[in-house]
Short mmCIF file of C-alpha atoms and ligand atoms in Angstrom, two decimals:
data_model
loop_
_atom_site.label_atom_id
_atom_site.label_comp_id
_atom_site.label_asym_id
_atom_site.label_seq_id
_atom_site.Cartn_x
_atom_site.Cartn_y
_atom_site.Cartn_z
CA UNK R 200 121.99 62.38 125.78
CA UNK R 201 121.85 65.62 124.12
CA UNK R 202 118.48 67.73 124.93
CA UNK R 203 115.94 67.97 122.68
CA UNK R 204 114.57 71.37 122.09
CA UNK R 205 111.03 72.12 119.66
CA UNK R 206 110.35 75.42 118.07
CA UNK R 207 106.78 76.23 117.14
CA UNK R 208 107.60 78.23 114.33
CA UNK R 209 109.97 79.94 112.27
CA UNK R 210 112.26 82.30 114.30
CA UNK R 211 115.81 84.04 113.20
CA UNK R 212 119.03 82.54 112.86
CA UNK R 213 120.22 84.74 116.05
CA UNK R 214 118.16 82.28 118.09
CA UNK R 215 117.81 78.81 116.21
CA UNK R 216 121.77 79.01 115.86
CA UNK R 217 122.52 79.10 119.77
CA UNK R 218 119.65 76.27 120.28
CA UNK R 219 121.49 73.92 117.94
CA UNK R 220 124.82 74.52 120.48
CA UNK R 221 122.77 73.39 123.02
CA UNK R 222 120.89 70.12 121.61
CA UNK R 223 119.14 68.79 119.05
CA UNK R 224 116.34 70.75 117.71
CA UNK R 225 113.38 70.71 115.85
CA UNK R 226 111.61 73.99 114.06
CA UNK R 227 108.83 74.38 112.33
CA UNK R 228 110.29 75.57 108.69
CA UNK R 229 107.13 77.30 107.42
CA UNK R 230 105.84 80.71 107.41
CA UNK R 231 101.79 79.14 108.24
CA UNK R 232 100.85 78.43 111.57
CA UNK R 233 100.97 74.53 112.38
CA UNK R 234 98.08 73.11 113.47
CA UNK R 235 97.43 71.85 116.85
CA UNK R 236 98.54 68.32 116.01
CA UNK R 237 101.26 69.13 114.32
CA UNK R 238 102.28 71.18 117.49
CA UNK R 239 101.88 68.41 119.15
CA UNK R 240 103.95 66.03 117.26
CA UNK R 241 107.09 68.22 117.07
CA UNK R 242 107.01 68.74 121.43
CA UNK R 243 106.98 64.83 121.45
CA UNK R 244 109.42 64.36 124.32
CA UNK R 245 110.89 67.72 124.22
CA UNK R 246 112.94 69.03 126.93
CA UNK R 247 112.79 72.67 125.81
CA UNK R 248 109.83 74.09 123.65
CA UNK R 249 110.03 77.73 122.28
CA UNK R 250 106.58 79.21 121.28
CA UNK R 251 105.17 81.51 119.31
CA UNK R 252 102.01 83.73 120.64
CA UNK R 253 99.62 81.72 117.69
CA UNK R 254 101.01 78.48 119.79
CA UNK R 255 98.38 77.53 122.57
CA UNK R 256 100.23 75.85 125.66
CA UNK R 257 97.61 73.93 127.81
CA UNK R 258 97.25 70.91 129.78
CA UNK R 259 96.96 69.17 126.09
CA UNK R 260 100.05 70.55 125.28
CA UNK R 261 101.51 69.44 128.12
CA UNK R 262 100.47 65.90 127.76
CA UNK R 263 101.55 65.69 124.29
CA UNK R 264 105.52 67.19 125.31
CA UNK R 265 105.28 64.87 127.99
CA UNK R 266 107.49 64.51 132.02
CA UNK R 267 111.07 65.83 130.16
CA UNK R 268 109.29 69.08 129.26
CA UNK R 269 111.32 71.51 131.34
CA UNK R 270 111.43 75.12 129.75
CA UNK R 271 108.35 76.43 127.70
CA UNK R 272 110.00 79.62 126.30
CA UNK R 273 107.90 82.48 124.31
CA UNK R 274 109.03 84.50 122.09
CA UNK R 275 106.87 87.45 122.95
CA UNK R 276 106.71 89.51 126.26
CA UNK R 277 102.46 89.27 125.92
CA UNK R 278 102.45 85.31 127.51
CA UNK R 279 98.14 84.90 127.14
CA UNK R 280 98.65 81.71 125.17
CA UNK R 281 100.29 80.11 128.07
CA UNK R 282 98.54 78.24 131.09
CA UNK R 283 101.22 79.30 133.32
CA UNK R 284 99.53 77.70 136.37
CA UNK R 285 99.23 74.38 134.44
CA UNK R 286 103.36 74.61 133.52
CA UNK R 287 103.85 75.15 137.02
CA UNK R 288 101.74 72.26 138.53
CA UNK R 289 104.20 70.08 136.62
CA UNK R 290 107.62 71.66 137.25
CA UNK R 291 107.95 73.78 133.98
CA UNK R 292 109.76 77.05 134.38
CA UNK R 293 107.88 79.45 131.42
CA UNK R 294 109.82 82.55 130.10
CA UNK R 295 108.52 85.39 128.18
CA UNK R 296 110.77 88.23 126.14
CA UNK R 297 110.57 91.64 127.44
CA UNK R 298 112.76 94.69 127.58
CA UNK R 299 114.01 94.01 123.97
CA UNK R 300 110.60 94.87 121.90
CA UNK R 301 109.95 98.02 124.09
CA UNK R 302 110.64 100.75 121.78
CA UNK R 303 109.57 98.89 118.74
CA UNK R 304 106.25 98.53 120.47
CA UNK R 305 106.00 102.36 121.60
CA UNK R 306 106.96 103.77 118.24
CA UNK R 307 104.26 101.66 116.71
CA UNK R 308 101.66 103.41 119.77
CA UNK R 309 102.91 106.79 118.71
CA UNK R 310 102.94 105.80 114.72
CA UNK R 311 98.93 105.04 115.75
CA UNK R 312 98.47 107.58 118.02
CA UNK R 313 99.34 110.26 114.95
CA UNK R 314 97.62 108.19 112.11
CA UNK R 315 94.33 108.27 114.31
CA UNK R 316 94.47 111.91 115.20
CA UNK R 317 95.50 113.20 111.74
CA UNK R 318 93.36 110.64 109.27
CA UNK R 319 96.28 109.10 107.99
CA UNK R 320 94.93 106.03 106.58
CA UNK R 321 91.58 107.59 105.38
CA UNK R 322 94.28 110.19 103.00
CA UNK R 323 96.25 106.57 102.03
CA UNK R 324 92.85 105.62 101.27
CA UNK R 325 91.82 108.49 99.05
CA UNK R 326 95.34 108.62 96.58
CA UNK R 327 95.37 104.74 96.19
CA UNK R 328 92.01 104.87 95.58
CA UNK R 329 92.64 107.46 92.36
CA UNK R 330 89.83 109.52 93.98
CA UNK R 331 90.32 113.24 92.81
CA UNK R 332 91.50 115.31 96.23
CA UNK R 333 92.52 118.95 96.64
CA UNK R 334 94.09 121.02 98.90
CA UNK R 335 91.58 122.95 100.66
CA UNK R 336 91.04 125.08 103.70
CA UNK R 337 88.55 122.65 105.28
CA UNK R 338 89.93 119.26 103.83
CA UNK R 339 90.51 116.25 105.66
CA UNK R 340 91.41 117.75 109.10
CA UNK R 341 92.54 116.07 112.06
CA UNK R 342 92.98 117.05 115.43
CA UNK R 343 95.51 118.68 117.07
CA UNK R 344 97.65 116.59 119.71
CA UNK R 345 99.93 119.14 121.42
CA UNK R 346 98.87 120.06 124.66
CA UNK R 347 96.01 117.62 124.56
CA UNK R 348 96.45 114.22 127.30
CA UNK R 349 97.47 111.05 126.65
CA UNK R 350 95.96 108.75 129.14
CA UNK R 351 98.09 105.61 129.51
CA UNK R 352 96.41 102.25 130.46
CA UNK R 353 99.30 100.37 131.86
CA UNK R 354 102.61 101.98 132.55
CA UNK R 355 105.19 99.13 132.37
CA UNK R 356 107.94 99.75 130.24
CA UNK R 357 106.47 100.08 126.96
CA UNK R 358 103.81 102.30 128.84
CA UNK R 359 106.59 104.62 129.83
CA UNK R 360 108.12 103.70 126.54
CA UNK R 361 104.99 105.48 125.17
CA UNK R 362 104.91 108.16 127.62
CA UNK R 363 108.66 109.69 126.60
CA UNK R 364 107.87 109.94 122.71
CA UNK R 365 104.42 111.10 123.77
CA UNK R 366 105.94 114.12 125.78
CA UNK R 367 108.63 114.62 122.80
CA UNK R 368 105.46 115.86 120.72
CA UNK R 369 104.11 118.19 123.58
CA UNK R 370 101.46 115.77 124.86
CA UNK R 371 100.51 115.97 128.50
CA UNK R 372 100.39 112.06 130.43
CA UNK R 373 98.10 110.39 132.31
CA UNK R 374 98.56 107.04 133.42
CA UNK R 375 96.09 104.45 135.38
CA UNK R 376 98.23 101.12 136.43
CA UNK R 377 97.85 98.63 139.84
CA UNK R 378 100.51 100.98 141.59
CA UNK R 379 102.14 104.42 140.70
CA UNK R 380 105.16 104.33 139.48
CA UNK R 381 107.99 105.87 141.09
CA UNK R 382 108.01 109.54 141.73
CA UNK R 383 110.98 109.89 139.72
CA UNK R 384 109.74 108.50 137.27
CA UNK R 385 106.67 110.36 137.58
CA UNK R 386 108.62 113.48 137.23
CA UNK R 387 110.70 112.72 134.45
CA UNK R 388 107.72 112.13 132.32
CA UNK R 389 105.75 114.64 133.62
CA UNK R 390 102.86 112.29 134.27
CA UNK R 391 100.13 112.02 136.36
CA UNK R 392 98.41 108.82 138.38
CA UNK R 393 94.72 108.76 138.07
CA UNK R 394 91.55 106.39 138.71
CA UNK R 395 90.74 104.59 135.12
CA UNK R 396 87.53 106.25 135.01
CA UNK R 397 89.27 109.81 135.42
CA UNK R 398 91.59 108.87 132.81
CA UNK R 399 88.69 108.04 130.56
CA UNK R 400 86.72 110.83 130.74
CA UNK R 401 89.84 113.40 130.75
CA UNK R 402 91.93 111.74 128.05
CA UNK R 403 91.92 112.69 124.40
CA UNK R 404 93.92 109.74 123.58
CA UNK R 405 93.46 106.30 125.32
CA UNK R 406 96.22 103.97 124.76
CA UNK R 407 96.18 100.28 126.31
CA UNK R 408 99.32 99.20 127.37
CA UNK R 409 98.59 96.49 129.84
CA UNK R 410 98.53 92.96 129.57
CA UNK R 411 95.62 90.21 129.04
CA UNK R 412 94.16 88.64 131.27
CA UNK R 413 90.93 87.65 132.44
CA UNK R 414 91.09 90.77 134.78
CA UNK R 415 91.29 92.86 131.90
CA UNK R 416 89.02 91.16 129.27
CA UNK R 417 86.92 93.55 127.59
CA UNK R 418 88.60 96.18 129.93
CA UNK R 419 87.09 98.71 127.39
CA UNK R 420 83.49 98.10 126.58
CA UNK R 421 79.97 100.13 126.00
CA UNK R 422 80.44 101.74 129.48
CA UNK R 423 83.98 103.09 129.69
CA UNK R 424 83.52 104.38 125.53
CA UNK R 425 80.46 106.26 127.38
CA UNK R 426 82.66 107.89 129.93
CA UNK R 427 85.36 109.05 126.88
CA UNK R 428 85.50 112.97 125.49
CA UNK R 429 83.60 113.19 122.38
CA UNK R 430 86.48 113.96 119.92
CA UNK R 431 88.71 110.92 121.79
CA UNK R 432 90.71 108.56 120.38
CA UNK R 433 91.54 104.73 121.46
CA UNK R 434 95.12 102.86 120.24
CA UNK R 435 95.40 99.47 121.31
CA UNK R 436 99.07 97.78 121.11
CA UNK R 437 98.72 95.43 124.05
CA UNK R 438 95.99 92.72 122.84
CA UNK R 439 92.90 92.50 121.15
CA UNK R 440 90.23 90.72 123.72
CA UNK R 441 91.39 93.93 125.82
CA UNK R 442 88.32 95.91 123.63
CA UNK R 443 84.91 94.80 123.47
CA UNK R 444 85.20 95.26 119.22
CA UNK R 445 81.52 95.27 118.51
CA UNK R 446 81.25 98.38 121.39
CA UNK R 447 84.16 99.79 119.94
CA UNK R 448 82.47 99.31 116.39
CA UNK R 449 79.55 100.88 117.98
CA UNK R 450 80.92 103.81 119.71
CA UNK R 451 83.09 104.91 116.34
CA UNK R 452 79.47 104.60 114.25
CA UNK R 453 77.90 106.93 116.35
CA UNK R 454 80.67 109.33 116.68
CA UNK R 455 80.35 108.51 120.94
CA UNK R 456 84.53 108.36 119.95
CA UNK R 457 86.24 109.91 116.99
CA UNK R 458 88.40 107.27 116.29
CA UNK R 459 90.74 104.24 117.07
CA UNK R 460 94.16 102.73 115.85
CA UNK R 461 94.59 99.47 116.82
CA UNK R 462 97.45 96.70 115.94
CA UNK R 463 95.55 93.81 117.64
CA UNK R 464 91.89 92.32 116.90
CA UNK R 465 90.14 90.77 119.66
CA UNK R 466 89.69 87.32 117.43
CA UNK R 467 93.29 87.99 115.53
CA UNK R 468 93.78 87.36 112.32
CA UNK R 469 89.88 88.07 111.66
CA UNK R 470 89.28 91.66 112.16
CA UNK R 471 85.35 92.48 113.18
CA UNK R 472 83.54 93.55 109.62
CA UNK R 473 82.38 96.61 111.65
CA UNK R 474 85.49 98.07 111.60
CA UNK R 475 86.22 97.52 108.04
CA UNK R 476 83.43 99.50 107.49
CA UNK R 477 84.97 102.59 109.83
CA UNK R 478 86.87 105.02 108.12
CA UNK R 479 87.85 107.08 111.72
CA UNK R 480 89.59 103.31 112.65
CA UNK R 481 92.83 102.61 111.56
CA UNK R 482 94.18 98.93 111.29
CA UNK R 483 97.76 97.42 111.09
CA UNK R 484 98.35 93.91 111.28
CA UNK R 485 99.94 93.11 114.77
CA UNK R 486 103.07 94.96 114.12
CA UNK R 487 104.10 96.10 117.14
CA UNK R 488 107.52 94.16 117.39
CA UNK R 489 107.83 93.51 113.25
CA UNK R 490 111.64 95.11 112.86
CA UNK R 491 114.04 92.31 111.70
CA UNK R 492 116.12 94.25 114.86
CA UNK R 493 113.38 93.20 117.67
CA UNK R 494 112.24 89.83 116.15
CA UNK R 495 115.98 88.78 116.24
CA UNK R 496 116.84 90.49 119.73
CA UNK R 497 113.59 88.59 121.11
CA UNK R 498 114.49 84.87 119.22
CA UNK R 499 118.08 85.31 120.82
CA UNK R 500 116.48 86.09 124.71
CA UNK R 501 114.31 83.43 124.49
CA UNK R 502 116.96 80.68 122.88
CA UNK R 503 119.06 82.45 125.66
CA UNK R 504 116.14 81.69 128.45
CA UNK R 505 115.40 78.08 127.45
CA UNK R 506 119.45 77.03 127.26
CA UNK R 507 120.23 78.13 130.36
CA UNK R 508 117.28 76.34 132.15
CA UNK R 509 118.41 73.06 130.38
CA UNK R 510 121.90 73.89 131.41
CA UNK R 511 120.18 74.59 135.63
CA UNK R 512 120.81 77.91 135.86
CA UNK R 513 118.40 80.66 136.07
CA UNK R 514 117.06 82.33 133.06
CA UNK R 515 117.13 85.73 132.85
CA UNK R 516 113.66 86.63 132.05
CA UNK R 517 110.98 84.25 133.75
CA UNK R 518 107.88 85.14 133.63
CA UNK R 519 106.32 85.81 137.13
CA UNK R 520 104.28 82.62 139.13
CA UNK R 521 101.01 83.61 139.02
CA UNK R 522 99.91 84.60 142.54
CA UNK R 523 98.05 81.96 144.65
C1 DGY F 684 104.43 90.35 122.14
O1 DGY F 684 105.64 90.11 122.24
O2 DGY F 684 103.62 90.07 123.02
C2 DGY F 684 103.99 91.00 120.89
O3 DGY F 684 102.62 91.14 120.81
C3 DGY F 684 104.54 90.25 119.70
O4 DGY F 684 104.66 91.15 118.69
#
């Protein structure tokens, strides 16, 4: 009997065409999100599920897919939606995408690092808006990045990712991470290891590039905006419950921080009204992997992960058991 293999959503032809080699499948054929029934209805007795990040995998999930369920495969690196521990307890191997969306992800970090710094969106703002503008002296100016630091939360590869266009514009690095990296590493970027509470309060740029997880909920809040350089500025590309948004909202009000880009919302798709309201905050709608180039690189990994557990061998990128 050929496998049967569910897709939570719409994904490229690069991946859907080497699933149907491999077994029967089922996708979801719509641009909305399905609802959590509906998820549940198309992993009926699935032997391979891939996910999308708006797809919640939990012990209901799990029930639903039922004992076949062999290979839950995202098609992200980020992996927050999935109870890995619960997959485990019944046998499921769980696979996540990275490597391919690295520089997709970085340029988006750098894209917000310069928007942020140099009031990008605010001058969008102003032409669209048919406002009446003028080159002046004393109009509209940013701040200055070269020579300034970039303090890295996180320095897996997007971090680094980060670091080498970072260092291509003249920016100094500092990274904070659960280990250094390696020293060669460290010396090709020209970066330097530091306690998260040095990076804060020496950084003129903040960017989070570490994943979520409850250690690292709300791993910026009133308290670490407190210990950041008036005049500093906050991107966030990793994932929105990473901020504490009303402290964020908050700290850009009062000018505590001069301003934040961020590609991910802490309750994603809404967006806090606060930060409507803040002109110093530029928004983009979870973008960090959107080239037709990465979404079909990661659809083909993951179709790539999930057939090759079906077929017993190992898949190339699993994501790591949690530790015990
Ligand atoms: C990921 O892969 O985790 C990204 O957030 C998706 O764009």
């Amino acid at each position: 009997m050929s496998p049967r293999i569910a897709v939570t959503g719409r994904i490229p032809s690069a991946g859907l065409d080497l699933l149907h080699e491999a077994g029967e499948v089922v996708a979801w054929d719509s641009l909305d999100v399905p609802s959590v029934e509906q998820v549940h209805d198309m992993v009926r007795g699935a032997d391979a599920v891939l996910t999308l990040l708006t797809t919640k995998v939990d012990a209901a999930f799990l029930d639903a897919a039922g004992p076949r369920l062999k290979v839950v495969a995202n098609v992200a690196v980020g992996y927050n939606n999935i109870d890995v521990a619960a997959c485990v307890e019944r046998g499921v191997v769980c696979t996540n995408t990275p490597g391919v969306l690295t520089d997709a992800t970085a340029d988006i970090a750098m894209a917000l690092v310069l928007m942020a710094t140099r009031r990008l969106g605010e001058g969008e703002r102003i032409i669209r808006s048919d406002a009446p503008w003028q080159w002046g002296m004393f109009y509209m100016l940013g701040s200055g990045i070269q020579g300034n630091q970039l303090g890295i939360i996180g320095m897996g590869d997007i971090g680094q990712a980060l670091a080498r266009r970072a260092k291509a514009f003249g920016i100094r690095i500092a990274y904070s991470n659960r280990e250094p990296v390696s020293p060669r590493i460290e010396a090709d970027l020209g970066a330097k290891f530091m306690s998260q509470d040095e990076l804060l309060s020496t950084s003129d740029v903040v960017s989070l590039n570490c994943p979520y997880s409850s250690a690292t909920h709300h791993l910026m809040s009133t308290d670490q905006f407190r210990m950041m350089r008036p005049g500093a500025f906050l991107v966030n590309t990793a994932r929105g419950p990473i901020v504490d948004e009303a402290a964020l909202v908050e700290a850009l009000r009062s000018g505590q921080i001069a301003g934040a880009g961020l590609d991910v919302f802490e309750n994603e798709p809404a967006v806090h009204p606060g930060l409507l309201q803040c002109e110093n905050a530029v928004l983009i709608p979870h973008l960090g992997s959107a080239t037709q180039e990465t979404r079909a690189a990661m659809a083909r990994l993951a179709a790539h992960n999930a057939v090759n557990v079906l077929a017993g061998v190992a898949p190339p990128t699993p994501i790591p058991l949690p530790s015990t």
